[in-house]
Tab-separated table of C-alpha atoms in Angstrom:
chain	number	residue	atom	x	y	z
A	1	GLY	CA	0.000	0.000	0.000
A	2	GLY	CA	2.596	2.545	1.027
A	3	THR	CA	4.926	1.701	-1.822
A	4	GLY	CA	2.154	2.097	-4.402
A	5	LYS	CA	1.158	5.480	-3.062
A	6	MET	CA	4.790	6.571	-3.073
A	7	SER	CA	5.335	5.555	-6.744
A	8	THR	CA	2.114	7.320	-7.801
A	9	ALA	CA	3.187	10.491	-6.068
A	10	LEU	CA	6.600	10.356	-7.733
A	11	SER	CA	5.091	9.878	-11.199
A	12	ARG	CA	2.717	12.799	-10.707
A	13	ALA	CA	5.592	14.929	-9.522
A	14	ALA	CA	7.569	14.000	-12.639
A	15	MET	CA	4.677	15.057	-14.913
A	16	ALA	CA	3.969	18.281	-13.055
A	17	PRO	CA	5.448	21.540	-14.371
A	18	ARG	CA	8.701	22.501	-12.727
A	19	ALA	CA	10.966	25.474	-12.780
A	20	ALA	CA	13.267	25.799	-15.765
A	21	PRO	CA	16.977	25.078	-15.285
A	22	ALA	CA	18.917	27.961	-13.904
A	23	HIS	CA	21.509	27.866	-16.719
A	24	ILE	CA	18.942	29.034	-19.348
A	25	PRO	CA	18.876	32.853	-19.154
A	26	GLY	CA	15.738	34.830	-19.929
A	27	VAL	CA	13.284	31.917	-19.602
A	28	ASN	CA	10.094	32.317	-17.637
A	29	ALA	CA	9.995	29.483	-15.114
A	30	ILE	CA	6.202	29.637	-14.768
A	31	ASP	CA	5.277	29.232	-18.461
A	32	ILE	CA	7.691	26.454	-19.510
A	33	PRO	CA	7.353	23.040	-17.825
A	34	TYR	CA	10.504	21.169	-17.028
A	35	LEU	CA	10.659	17.594	-18.275
A	36	SER	CA	12.311	14.942	-16.238
A	37	LYS	CA	15.627	13.610	-17.466
A	38	ASN	CA	14.301	10.087	-17.043
A	39	ARG	CA	13.725	8.781	-20.575
A	40	TRP	CA	11.030	6.410	-19.299
A	41	SER	CA	8.902	9.031	-17.622
A	42	PRO	CA	5.276	9.036	-18.912
A	43	ASN	CA	5.561	12.560	-20.336
A	44	PHE	CA	8.719	11.773	-22.265
A	45	VAL	CA	7.298	8.493	-23.607
A	46	ARG	CA	4.136	10.213	-24.819
A	47	MET	CA	6.090	12.928	-26.635
A	48	ARG	CA	8.364	10.354	-28.238
A	49	ARG	CA	5.402	8.369	-29.542
A	50	GLU	CA	3.760	11.487	-30.997
A	51	PHE	CA	6.994	12.520	-32.669
A	52	ARG	CA	7.489	9.087	-34.239
A	53	SER	CA	3.917	9.052	-35.534
A	54	ASP	CA	4.308	12.520	-37.050
A	55	VAL	CA	7.541	11.507	-38.765
A	56	ALA	CA	5.989	8.325	-40.113
A	57	ARG	CA	2.973	10.246	-41.401
A	58	THR	CA	4.994	12.981	-43.145
A	59	ARG	CA	7.854	10.837	-44.430
A	60	PRO	CA	6.281	9.973	-47.839
A	61	HIS	CA	5.421	13.613	-48.470
A	62	VAL	CA	8.932	14.732	-47.555
A	63	ARG	CA	10.433	12.127	-49.885
A	64	GLU	CA	8.180	13.285	-52.723
A	65	VAL	CA	9.103	16.940	-52.174
A	66	VAL	CA	12.818	16.146	-52.093
A	67	ALA	CA	12.597	14.018	-55.233
A	68	SER	CA	10.642	16.733	-57.061
A	69	ALA	CA	13.186	19.369	-56.055
A	70	ARG	CA	16.016	17.167	-57.303
A	71	ARG	CA	14.271	16.571	-60.622
A	72	LYS	CA	13.653	20.301	-61.101
A	73	ARG	CA	17.241	21.146	-60.254
A	74	LYS	CA	18.553	18.483	-62.582
A	75	GLY	CA	16.357	19.794	-65.412
A	76	ARG	CA	17.341	23.384	-64.698
A	77	ASP	CA	21.023	22.496	-64.671
A	78	PHE	CA	20.616	20.654	-67.956
A	79	ARG	CA	18.838	23.608	-69.567
A	80	ASN	CA	21.513	25.992	-68.338
A	81	TRP	CA	24.222	23.701	-69.678
A	82	LYS	CA	22.435	23.382	-73.013
A	83	ALA	CA	22.040	27.159	-73.263
A	84	SER	CA	25.719	27.649	-72.446
A	85	GLN	CA	26.745	25.140	-75.122
A	86	SER	CA	24.578	26.698	-77.812
A	87	TRP	CA	26.396	29.080	-80.160
A	88	MET	CA	23.191	30.456	-81.666
A	89	PRO	CA	21.963	33.795	-80.218
A	90	LYS	CA	18.591	33.989	-78.532
A	91	ALA	CA	15.800	34.845	-80.994
A	92	ASN	CA	14.492	38.008	-79.358
A	93	THR	CA	13.280	41.169	-81.042
A	94	ILE	CA	16.626	42.979	-81.009
A	95	ASN	CA	18.501	40.059	-82.568
A	96	ILE	CA	15.808	39.754	-85.243
A	97	LEU	CA	16.255	43.425	-86.169
A	98	ILE	CA	20.028	42.962	-86.324
A	99	ALA	CA	19.587	39.850	-88.487
A	100	MET	CA	17.350	41.787	-90.867
A	101	ASN	CA	20.016	44.465	-91.266
A	102	VAL	CA	22.645	41.796	-91.937
A	103	VAL	CA	20.452	40.105	-94.576
A	104	TYR	CA	19.816	43.428	-96.311
A	105	TYR	CA	23.528	44.196	-96.332
A	106	LEU	CA	24.295	40.808	-97.886
A	107	LEU	CA	21.752	41.591	-100.597
A	108	GLN	CA	23.514	44.904	-101.142
A	109	VAL	CA	26.776	43.059	-101.674
A	110	VAL	CA	25.281	40.426	-103.996
A	111	ILE	CA	23.060	42.793	-106.028
A	112	PRO	CA	24.910	46.020	-106.955
A	113	THR	CA	21.727	47.914	-107.831
A	114	PHE	CA	19.959	46.958	-104.606
A	115	THR	CA	21.364	49.966	-102.748
A	116	ASP	CA	20.404	52.455	-105.444
A	117	VAL	CA	16.799	51.322	-105.337
A	118	GLY	CA	16.397	51.663	-101.559
A	119	VAL	CA	18.723	54.524	-100.572
A	120	ARG	CA	17.110	57.798	-99.495
A	121	ALA	CA	18.038	60.311	-102.158
A	122	ASN	CA	16.188	63.498	-101.317
A	123	TYR	CA	15.680	64.594	-104.892
A	124	ARG	CA	14.242	61.166	-105.741
A	125	VAL	CA	11.891	61.363	-102.779
A	126	PHE	CA	10.633	64.756	-103.979
A	127	GLN	CA	10.034	63.167	-107.378
A	128	GLY	CA	7.641	60.647	-105.814
A	129	ASP	CA	9.733	57.767	-104.389
A	130	TRP	CA	8.295	58.040	-100.871
A	131	TYR	CA	9.038	54.411	-100.164
A	132	ARG	CA	12.708	55.355	-99.721
A	133	LEU	CA	11.831	56.909	-96.346
A	134	TRP	CA	11.184	53.359	-95.112
A	135	THR	CA	13.660	51.255	-97.069
A	136	SER	CA	16.734	53.323	-96.260
A	137	MET	CA	16.600	52.413	-92.542
A	138	PHE	CA	17.437	48.781	-93.386
A	139	LEU	CA	20.445	49.519	-95.617
A	140	HIS	CA	24.039	50.301	-94.597
A	141	GLY	CA	27.027	51.839	-96.255
A	142	GLY	CA	29.609	49.223	-95.294
A	143	PRO	CA	30.609	46.539	-92.796
A	144	LEU	CA	31.884	49.082	-90.254
A	145	HIS	CA	28.643	51.052	-90.466
A	146	LEU	CA	26.653	47.853	-89.929
A	147	LEU	CA	28.871	46.782	-87.031
A	148	ILE	CA	28.565	50.105	-85.196
A	149	ASN	CA	24.793	50.242	-85.598
A	150	SER	CA	24.403	46.619	-84.518
A	151	PHE	CA	26.530	47.188	-81.427
A	152	THR	CA	24.589	50.310	-80.477
A	153	LEU	CA	21.257	48.581	-81.049
A	154	LYS	CA	22.375	45.641	-78.920
A	155	SER	CA	23.517	48.021	-76.166
A	156	PHE	CA	20.345	50.111	-75.785
A	157	GLY	CA	17.647	47.962	-77.417
A	158	PRO	CA	17.159	45.321	-74.669
A	159	GLU	CA	16.697	48.030	-72.054
A	160	VAL	CA	14.012	49.726	-74.146
A	161	GLN	CA	12.273	46.389	-74.594
A	162	ARG	CA	12.419	45.721	-70.843
A	163	LEU	CA	10.917	49.094	-69.948
A	164	PHE	CA	8.414	49.549	-72.792
A	165	GLY	CA	7.592	46.070	-74.070
A	166	THR	CA	7.939	44.514	-77.514
A	167	THR	CA	5.019	46.288	-79.174
A	168	ARG	CA	6.121	49.734	-78.057
A	169	LEU	CA	9.738	48.950	-78.907
A	170	LEU	CA	8.850	48.168	-82.522
A	171	THR	CA	6.552	51.191	-82.702
A	172	ILE	CA	9.295	53.528	-81.482
A	173	TYR	CA	11.881	51.929	-83.755
A	174	LEU	CA	9.869	52.155	-86.983
A	175	LEU	CA	8.388	55.605	-86.363
A	176	SER	CA	11.748	57.036	-85.303
A	177	GLY	CA	13.450	55.751	-88.436
A	178	PHE	CA	10.692	57.124	-90.658
A	179	LEU	CA	10.357	60.493	-88.922
A	180	GLY	CA	14.133	60.882	-88.756
A	181	ASN	CA	14.260	60.551	-92.545
A	182	VAL	CA	11.414	63.043	-92.871
A	183	PHE	CA	13.289	65.502	-90.638
A	184	SER	CA	16.456	65.125	-92.724
A	185	LEU	CA	14.425	65.458	-95.909
A	186	GLN	CA	12.957	68.739	-94.693
A	187	TYR	CA	16.044	70.380	-93.190
A	188	GLY	CA	18.964	68.539	-94.797
A	189	PRO	CA	20.758	69.198	-98.077
A	190	PRO	CA	18.556	68.521	-101.136
A	191	TYR	CA	21.013	66.253	-102.966
A	192	VAL	CA	22.198	64.089	-100.069
A	193	ARG	CA	22.052	60.286	-100.178
A	194	SER	CA	21.446	58.710	-96.776
A	195	LEU	CA	20.984	55.173	-95.502
A	196	GLY	CA	21.286	53.270	-92.229
A	197	ALA	CA	19.371	52.404	-89.063
A	198	SER	CA	20.937	55.254	-87.086
A	199	GLY	CA	17.736	57.312	-87.013
A	200	ALA	CA	15.745	54.418	-85.547
A	201	ILE	CA	18.505	53.648	-83.027
A	202	PHE	CA	18.672	57.275	-81.952
A	203	GLY	CA	14.902	57.059	-81.527
A	204	LEU	CA	15.411	54.275	-78.979
A	205	MET	CA	17.932	56.461	-77.191
A	206	GLY	CA	15.451	59.332	-77.157
A	207	ALA	CA	12.804	57.006	-75.706
A	208	LEU	CA	15.216	55.984	-72.946
A	209	PHE	CA	16.021	59.618	-72.244
A	210	ALA	CA	12.328	60.493	-71.922
A	211	TYR	CA	11.653	57.481	-69.705
A	212	ILE	CA	14.545	58.251	-67.344
A	213	TYR	CA	13.399	61.869	-67.046
A	214	ARG	CA	9.902	60.712	-66.096
A	215	ALA	CA	11.059	57.890	-63.792
A	216	GLU	CA	13.133	60.287	-61.683
A	217	LYS	CA	9.942	62.067	-60.628
A	218	LYS	CA	7.918	58.888	-60.031
A	219	PRO	CA	9.583	56.323	-57.779
A	220	THR	CA	6.918	53.707	-58.601
A	221	MET	CA	8.391	53.298	-62.086
A	222	ALA	CA	11.226	50.848	-62.630
A	223	GLN	CA	14.611	52.494	-62.822
A	224	SER	CA	16.713	52.146	-65.955
A	225	ILE	CA	20.218	50.721	-65.849
A	226	VAL	CA	21.194	53.250	-68.542
A	227	SER	CA	21.901	56.765	-67.326
A	228	GLN	CA	21.191	60.015	-69.082
A	229	ARG	CA	24.886	60.825	-68.928
A	230	SER	CA	25.792	57.785	-71.042
A	231	LEU	CA	23.110	58.705	-73.588
A	232	LEU	CA	24.341	62.282	-73.835
A	233	PHE	CA	27.938	61.073	-74.136
A	234	THR	CA	27.052	58.765	-77.041
A	235	MET	CA	25.108	61.514	-78.770
A	236	ALA	CA	27.919	64.018	-78.306
A	237	ILE	CA	30.485	61.664	-79.859
A	238	ASN	CA	28.266	61.052	-82.903
A	239	ALA	CA	27.509	64.771	-83.289
A	240	LEU	CA	31.168	65.812	-83.062
A	241	TYR	CA	32.254	63.131	-85.485
A	242	GLY	CA	29.431	64.050	-87.860
A	243	MET	CA	30.520	67.697	-87.947
A	244	ARG	CA	33.820	66.755	-89.526
A	245	PRO	CA	33.948	67.548	-93.248
A	246	GLY	CA	33.533	64.446	-95.345
A	247	SER	CA	32.367	62.269	-92.442
A	248	GLY	CA	29.283	61.093	-94.320
A	249	ILE	CA	27.071	61.166	-91.210
A	250	ASP	CA	23.546	62.523	-91.488
A	251	ASN	CA	23.202	64.494	-88.249
A	252	TYR	CA	19.771	65.717	-89.305
A	253	CYS	CA	18.494	62.141	-89.375
A	254	HIS	CA	20.073	61.443	-85.973
A	255	ALA	CA	18.533	64.542	-84.409
A	256	GLY	CA	15.149	63.876	-85.983
A	257	GLY	CA	15.157	60.258	-84.842
A	258	PHE	CA	16.102	61.248	-81.292
A	259	LEU	CA	13.351	63.857	-81.071
A	260	ALA	CA	10.811	61.515	-82.646
A	261	GLY	CA	11.705	58.697	-80.252
A	262	GLY	CA	11.342	60.954	-77.244
A	263	ALA	CA	7.990	62.296	-78.443
A	264	VAL	CA	6.607	58.847	-79.261
A	265	ALA	CA	7.798	57.485	-75.920
A	266	PHE	CA	6.114	60.408	-74.163
A	267	LEU	CA	2.798	59.493	-75.819
A	268	ILE	CA	2.851	55.691	-75.593
A	269	GLY	CA	5.232	55.080	-72.686
A	270	PRO	CA	4.142	54.035	-69.169
A	271	ARG	CA	3.434	56.860	-66.733
A	272	LYS	CA	2.198	55.283	-63.480
A	273	GLY	CA	4.593	52.387	-63.159
A	274	ASN	CA	6.461	49.747	-65.058
A	275	ILE	CA	4.574	46.552	-65.859
A	276	PHE	CA	6.854	44.923	-68.400
A	277	LEU	CA	9.496	43.451	-66.103
A	278	PRO	CA	10.110	39.850	-67.256
A	279	THR	CA	9.462	37.008	-64.854
A	280	ARG	CA	10.738	33.425	-65.070
A	281	ARG	CA	7.953	31.725	-63.154
A	282	ARG	CA	5.037	33.240	-65.041
A	283	LYS	CA	5.144	34.071	-68.714
A	284	ARG	CA	2.929	36.880	-69.853
A	285	ARG	CA	2.649	39.041	-72.929
A	286	ASP	CA	4.356	42.365	-72.657
A	287	ASP	CA	2.494	44.097	-75.474
A	288	GLY	CA	0.216	46.057	-73.167
A	289	LYS	CA	-3.041	44.309	-74.167
A	290	LYS	CA	-3.607	42.691	-70.768
A	291	ASN	CA	-1.961	45.501	-68.828
A	292	LYS	CA	-4.074	48.615	-69.233
A	293	GLY	CA	-3.224	50.411	-66.044
A	294	ASP	CA	0.137	51.904	-66.926
A	295	GLY	CA	-1.303	55.365	-67.537
A	296	SER	CA	-0.045	55.920	-71.087
A	297	ILE	CA	-1.620	58.786	-72.998
A	298	VAL	CA	-2.354	56.569	-76.013
A	299	PRO	CA	-4.374	53.449	-75.097
A	300	PRO	CA	-2.867	50.018	-75.839
A	301	VAL	CA	-5.367	49.300	-78.626
A	302	ALA	CA	-4.327	52.469	-80.451
A	303	ILE	CA	-0.653	51.563	-79.968
A	304	GLU	CA	-1.247	48.219	-81.635
A	305	GLY	CA	-3.035	49.991	-84.483
A	306	ILE	CA	-0.106	52.370	-84.953
A	307	LEU	CA	2.324	49.461	-84.991
A	308	ALA	CA	0.196	47.570	-87.509
A	309	ALA	CA	0.088	50.616	-89.799
A	310	SER	CA	3.860	51.121	-89.465
A	311	ILE	CA	4.559	47.490	-90.324
A	312	PHE	CA	2.163	47.693	-93.284
A	313	PHE	CA	3.906	50.727	-94.788
A	314	ALA	CA	7.365	49.330	-94.007
A	315	VAL	CA	6.565	46.010	-95.705
A	316	THR	CA	4.742	47.432	-98.736
A	317	SER	CA	7.566	49.889	-99.337
A	318	GLN	CA	9.898	46.938	-99.942
A	319	ALA	CA	8.134	46.104	-103.215
A	320	PRO	CA	10.614	47.978	-105.469
A	321	MET	CA	13.512	46.275	-103.692
A	322	LEU	CA	11.828	42.893	-104.073
A	323	ILE	CA	11.449	43.537	-107.794
A	324	GLU	CA	15.139	44.425	-107.974
A	325	PHE	CA	15.940	41.214	-106.119
A	326	LEU	CA	13.912	39.061	-108.528
A	327	ARG	CA	15.029	40.804	-111.718
A	328	PRO	CA	18.441	39.059	-112.017
A	329	MET	CA	16.725	35.695	-111.598
A	330	VAL	CA	14.477	36.423	-114.549
A	331	GLN	CA	17.336	37.832	-116.659
A	332	GLY	CA	19.591	34.832	-116.131
A	333	GLY	CA	21.285	35.067	-112.740
A	334	TYR	CA	23.451	37.374	-110.673
A	335	GLN	CA	26.691	38.710	-112.011
């Protein structure tokens, strides 16, 4: 009798809350119960059984999560390795524009009269060849000219696409090239012959300049990695080099393209915040159709209409150059 009562009292005392050990600083001794060091005490046995049951219940799920994570990592590592081994550039909008310029230059080399048909000669434009305002932005005067324009387009183009989206990038590019030629036609020498994508590229720089100026006043907009100082420095170098006699640079086209790009970006660019930042987990179109809350002056539907009209005129203006491309085939081959 007495022994049984003594063992029951000891077990209850072991399960009762006790003061925390004195070596644990900052612990409230009233809130935290102290477990007995005896591994066979009822409290310790109960906790051990609950822990084992929880582990057994969650073990299949943990194994599945670990296996899925390993499969994803293995696939991601393989894709990264495959991308690193590939020598082909990524087919984005900027690389497609550069490839188009390269193809046109190869046609210029193969077909001697190809350049004369598409170059912007002001006196020919006044005579009625208005298509030259579009075709000249795809032609270049030599390999160095093509290399410089491609490098500049690759330097500033991806940033414009990140901040404005693909649709607005193409709209700014085509309208800047066209309006830059119109500006040079109006204020330049009457007998000048001009060609190159410099007007369109300067339009992208003008769009960046306008965006940075607006983003400085609105912190909700994404900040550009290109500074206004770098844009001004690039423009100053081109302007100084173009002022040299015999340089062959059409500064009127550069200035017109820059002003046109800034004006177009002011009308169609985002005003409230940037919504075109790319994400890896969720793919979404960056053309502005689903994102209507960026506060642009021109609505997204009108922007798409402007781009469609620009592409229509740019494509239809290539008809004389297409005829010049097919003529040697009909006459018996290229010389």
